[in-house]
Amino acid sequence: MAVEFDESEIEYVSYGGEHHLPLIMNLVDQELSEPYSIFTYRYFVYLWPNLSFLAFHKGKCVGTVVCKMGDHRHTFRGYIAMLVVLNSYRGRGIATELVSRSIKVMMRSGCEEVTLEAEVTNKGALALYGRLGFIRAKRLFRYYLNGVDAFRLKLLFPRPEPNYSDSVRSTLDEGVEHGDELNTP
Amino acid sequence: MAEAEGEGDVQVPISSSIPSGNDTVWFDVSSLLHRACHDLRTDELISGENFNLFAAMSALEIMDPKMDSGIVSTYYSVDEAIENGAAPIPLSFDRTSDIQHIIDIMDHFLACEATWHKGGSLAQTMFSCIYLLRPERTSSHALLHSFCIVIRATCNALVSAVSVSRTNEEEDLFTMAYGLPLKANGDEKCLSLLHAVEETLCRQLKACKAPLSKRTALEDIEPLQTNLDLEEGFCKAVLCRLRFRKHFYHVLTSLRKPQGKGLELAKKHIISCLSELDSMLKSEDFLRNNSVCGTSENEEEKTTASGCQPVGFDSTLNSRSAAPTPPRAIKLLSWNKAVNYFQKLLHDLDVISSYSLDPVFEGALRFVVDVQKIQPDLVARAHIQLLLVQDGKLYGREPLFAVICKASLLPEGAKNHDIQKNESVQQLGQLLITLFRVLCANTAWQRRKLGKILQDWRIIYVQLELAFRKEFGDAASTSVEQNSLLKICKHILIWVEEQTYWIALRFLTLGFELELYSTSEYCMVYWYIYVVLIKLAEKTHLKMMLSNDSSRRKSKKKKDFVKDIGKDYQVPPAVQLLQCYIYVAQGLMMMLASLRNENKIFLCMGPFNSEQERFVQHFELLQKACLPDHASYFSFSETVSNTRLSTLSMHNCFKDAQRIAKELRGSFANDPDRLAELRQIEQVAEHNYVALNLLCRMGNLEPSLKISFEFIHHPHFATAAVKRS
């Protein structure tokens, strides 16, 4: 059931410390299929607190995004690990706003591209990322524990300098599928 | 660092297995660790430089039901389970209930096996059976023993088939059998044991069906169980399960016979398997109605026909011993789904067994591509590959160089030429094997790999060119030798190019099957398909002309030269078919471009990047391999920027495609698959032609018109659907 609210009532905040962690964990546990241990959450929010955002409605945490960035085979790339909005708050642009905030930080920090995985059945997420300019670069066979395939989505930022061939080369060097990505052991 | 001294230190003897060296000294750090632990609260994490995402993800939270499949098992060991009566032999001293339990075991095995094939681990599926884990225990129970042996032999055969056909990461879990008793003494006798048990069962069935008067003669036969009213039902239920195992094992061994020599036999056993599966389904009502467990499980969940839980299975038993990391909990397929899985598997194997082992390379390629359309699972795909590539030869009999010569349309004698010893030519053979392997993999992995091997095919072209040039200078002394070498070089080089474009095309079209493209990207995808198809048609045509050329030259000497020249040249059907695709791709590309230009729909727009970035990402592997040369985002945008719905050539595209598809029917009269393909293409062209006309008449005027592109007639070529919203 959708909640009645005005978009202006949603407050977006960057990850602010330990008190935000249980809020993020609860949301993800509630809405995503993959189980994550506390270490996974800590790994992200401690190393890249500036890439994680939370959305609040009247004091209640209704959405969150958790990301990282780093070198991946000669490319500096951002990675969106988790994006969750409470079911009753969906369809109002909260997820788009959350993920856009992270992407902007990544872009400013010099990322060349952003990647993530999404279940092939998750039409909502695929449409959202499609609107933001992500392409479905690969399909990953039975990627999730539940046996569902995933899409690897990618967003390439425009290159400011004309030396285009270099950027092409760097994105091509990726070889290992599951190198340092969110992959289940 | 000095050795830490603390209270309550536990003195651990320092291991002497790795001695201290010049730069290393051993210290006992247990107490330091101990103190450090006191500083850490629950959930806190010390993140070292090497603590990466994989390490974080590898951590399991014990007792979290989503992560922990249960290290604390019911039993600590198989022996303990056995001591506690988890797998009794016999299963019951009441012989009727003994048989019922055995049938449940047989059914549960089927559910386990299907789950294993679908991605479960061997340890958590088949080898969750205690009887299977202790092969020697069952020997006193002929029926159970023979069944367990054939199960083990089947697992072993499949593990071997999938390991030999190694294609990708998919089989890692399938073949993982750490310390499991996959082989036991006497397993090779599984069929004779099974045969003996089957004989007895047949006699028991015959005895119970015989009229009372005749029964005296058969009295020495002990019935299967004690309730004579149920004897026939139980005999039949056990028999079909036993026979299924026997035939399935035969299918697997026949498929592994060298050079496809067992295919005919495999087909026979496949038919038998399917019929036994039917009998198993028929026995379901009988088993359910006479089940002892009373409450029958949910139809969607039950792993046995009777609905009872099987005795002797414990999926937690292997959790500590079987894998490097604790396994995640898995859900078994239901018995009914398992039966369906095997029916599908057997149908797929039947398609494979019906293959004619076409000695022509293109035929083999088409075969794999066609089989992939029915979406075979790992086991079937492994067997396609085992059939295609054996001992480094096609079907284990055609040397690769001979295959390449034939595919390049060289005359028969070329296959004996010494050039085959050249290193680059041999590498080309290896590329061919890799290509077959990749084509047998799941389509998701296949596409990624195809994109990567494109580069190899580009490189081998250059290497071959150099190698041929060198051979030409070195060896050929007479003009006859030079001519024959030149011919081989020309043919093979063109064929390599043709093949490279074929791979590029498959890479692009698989994107549709894998749903990698969004509608707004179709325009650029069809543009790329269009330019690749043009090159493919060009190379195919060139290859064919080259071969016609040489055969004509021979005939010229004997026959009248003038007659030949006057004849109208006929474009070969294979090239015409490609031409037909070219028209459809071009039509679709232009149609999508016009809609973008005029109606402003299907545009690639986003806040962070432009269409150019999408183009670069989708086609980076093709661009990197220069396939084709000069294909770039700029050439794409130039081509499509001025297209309008009124552009006449676009209408003609669909008309021409329709015409060619019709004309080609005669050329492919003996090939039902190609005819079906032609029909599909014709439909795509026809519907798009109609849609285009409709759009032309009212497209701009009616904002209520909704246009979508659907794959209702063809998996790669979309059909435009125009609807009023």
PDB file of N, CA and C in Angstrom, chain B residues 355-365 394-395 397-400 402-407 436:
ATOM      1  N   TYR B 355      21.482 -36.033 -34.531  1.00  0.00           N
ATOM      2  CA  TYR B 355      22.316 -35.225 -35.414  1.00  0.00           C
ATOM      3  C   TYR B 355      23.071 -36.109 -36.402  1.00  0.00           C
ATOM      4  N   SER B 356      23.168 -35.618 -37.634  1.00  0.00           N
ATOM      5  CA  SER B 356      23.744 -36.441 -38.703  1.00  0.00           C
ATOM      6  C   SER B 356      25.265 -36.362 -38.783  1.00  0.00           C
ATOM      7  N   LEU B 357      25.896 -35.651 -37.864  1.00  0.00           N
ATOM      8  CA  LEU B 357      27.357 -35.451 -37.899  1.00  0.00           C
ATOM      9  C   LEU B 357      27.801 -34.871 -39.250  1.00  0.00           C
ATOM     10  N   ASP B 358      27.172 -33.770 -39.594  1.00  0.00           N
ATOM     11  CA  ASP B 358      27.480 -33.077 -40.835  1.00  0.00           C
ATOM     12  C   ASP B 358      28.979 -32.775 -40.917  1.00  0.00           C
ATOM     13  N   PRO B 359      29.653 -33.310 -41.946  1.00  0.00           N
ATOM     14  CA  PRO B 359      31.097 -33.060 -42.034  1.00  0.00           C
ATOM     15  C   PRO B 359      31.425 -31.625 -42.436  1.00  0.00           C
ATOM     16  N   VAL B 360      30.424 -30.853 -42.865  1.00  0.00           N
ATOM     17  CA  VAL B 360      30.675 -29.472 -43.253  1.00  0.00           C
ATOM     18  C   VAL B 360      30.623 -28.597 -41.995  1.00  0.00           C
ATOM     19  N   PHE B 361      31.624 -27.761 -41.855  1.00  0.00           N
ATOM     20  CA  PHE B 361      31.762 -26.933 -40.667  1.00  0.00           C
ATOM     21  C   PHE B 361      30.521 -26.075 -40.393  1.00  0.00           C
ATOM     22  N   GLU B 362      30.013 -25.427 -41.433  1.00  0.00           N
ATOM     23  CA  GLU B 362      28.835 -24.573 -41.259  1.00  0.00           C
ATOM     24  C   GLU B 362      27.651 -25.372 -40.723  1.00  0.00           C
ATOM     25  N   GLY B 363      27.577 -26.616 -41.168  1.00  0.00           N
ATOM     26  CA  GLY B 363      26.497 -27.487 -40.695  1.00  0.00           C
ATOM     27  C   GLY B 363      26.611 -27.712 -39.201  1.00  0.00           C
ATOM     28  N   ALA B 364      27.833 -27.971 -38.742  1.00  0.00           N
ATOM     29  CA  ALA B 364      28.057 -28.203 -37.308  1.00  0.00           C
ATOM     30  C   ALA B 364      27.731 -26.944 -36.510  1.00  0.00           C
ATOM     31  N   LEU B 365      28.141 -25.786 -37.044  1.00  0.00           N
ATOM     32  CA  LEU B 365      27.847 -24.517 -36.361  1.00  0.00           C
ATOM     33  C   LEU B 365      26.351 -24.306 -36.239  1.00  0.00           C
ATOM     34  N   LEU B 394      36.952 -32.870 -35.315  1.00  0.00           N
ATOM     35  CA  LEU B 394      35.503 -32.730 -35.374  1.00  0.00           C
ATOM     36  C   LEU B 394      34.893 -34.133 -35.335  1.00  0.00           C
ATOM     37  N   TYR B 395      34.009 -34.360 -34.383  1.00  0.00           N
ATOM     38  CA  TYR B 395      33.397 -35.677 -34.118  1.00  0.00           C
ATOM     39  C   TYR B 395      34.441 -36.768 -33.872  1.00  0.00           C
ATOM     40  N   ARG B 397      36.761 -37.516 -35.757  1.00  0.00           N
ATOM     41  CA  ARG B 397      37.202 -38.170 -36.992  1.00  0.00           C
ATOM     42  C   ARG B 397      37.706 -37.219 -38.075  1.00  0.00           C
ATOM     43  N   GLU B 398      37.193 -35.996 -38.106  1.00  0.00           N
ATOM     44  CA  GLU B 398      37.631 -35.092 -39.175  1.00  0.00           C
ATOM     45  C   GLU B 398      38.766 -34.203 -38.650  1.00  0.00           C
ATOM     46  N   PRO B 399      39.976 -34.364 -39.194  1.00  0.00           N
ATOM     47  CA  PRO B 399      41.058 -33.475 -38.755  1.00  0.00           C
ATOM     48  C   PRO B 399      40.683 -32.020 -39.041  1.00  0.00           C
ATOM     49  N   LEU B 400      41.107 -31.134 -38.142  1.00  0.00           N
ATOM     50  CA  LEU B 400      40.644 -29.749 -38.242  1.00  0.00           C
ATOM     51  C   LEU B 400      41.071 -29.083 -39.544  1.00  0.00           C
ATOM     52  N   ALA B 402      41.393 -30.442 -42.414  1.00  0.00           N
ATOM     53  CA  ALA B 402      40.469 -30.902 -43.459  1.00  0.00           C
ATOM     54  C   ALA B 402      39.139 -30.156 -43.353  1.00  0.00           C
ATOM     55  N   VAL B 403      38.696 -29.937 -42.107  1.00  0.00           N
ATOM     56  CA  VAL B 403      37.438 -29.205 -41.888  1.00  0.00           C
ATOM     57  C   VAL B 403      37.579 -27.772 -42.414  1.00  0.00           C
ATOM     58  N   ILE B 404      38.721 -27.179 -42.116  1.00  0.00           N
ATOM     59  CA  ILE B 404      38.948 -25.799 -42.566  1.00  0.00           C
ATOM     60  C   ILE B 404      38.992 -25.726 -44.091  1.00  0.00           C
ATOM     61  N   CYS B 405      39.680 -26.695 -44.711  1.00  0.00           N
ATOM     62  CA  CYS B 405      39.769 -26.711 -46.179  1.00  0.00           C
ATOM     63  C   CYS B 405      38.387 -26.833 -46.804  1.00  0.00           C
ATOM     64  N   LYS B 406      37.600 -27.723 -46.249  1.00  0.00           N
ATOM     65  CA  LYS B 406      36.266 -27.938 -46.785  1.00  0.00           C
ATOM     66  C   LYS B 406      35.423 -26.675 -46.607  1.00  0.00           C
ATOM     67  N   ALA B 407      35.539 -26.075 -45.410  1.00  0.00           N
ATOM     68  CA  ALA B 407      34.756 -24.872 -45.136  1.00  0.00           C
ATOM     69  C   ALA B 407      35.200 -23.722 -46.040  1.00  0.00           C
ATOM     70  N   PHE B 436      33.819 -23.877 -30.836  1.00  0.00           N
ATOM     71  CA  PHE B 436      32.804 -24.903 -30.562  1.00  0.00           C
ATOM     72  C   PHE B 436      32.481 -24.963 -29.078  1.00  0.00           C
TER      73      PHE B 436
END
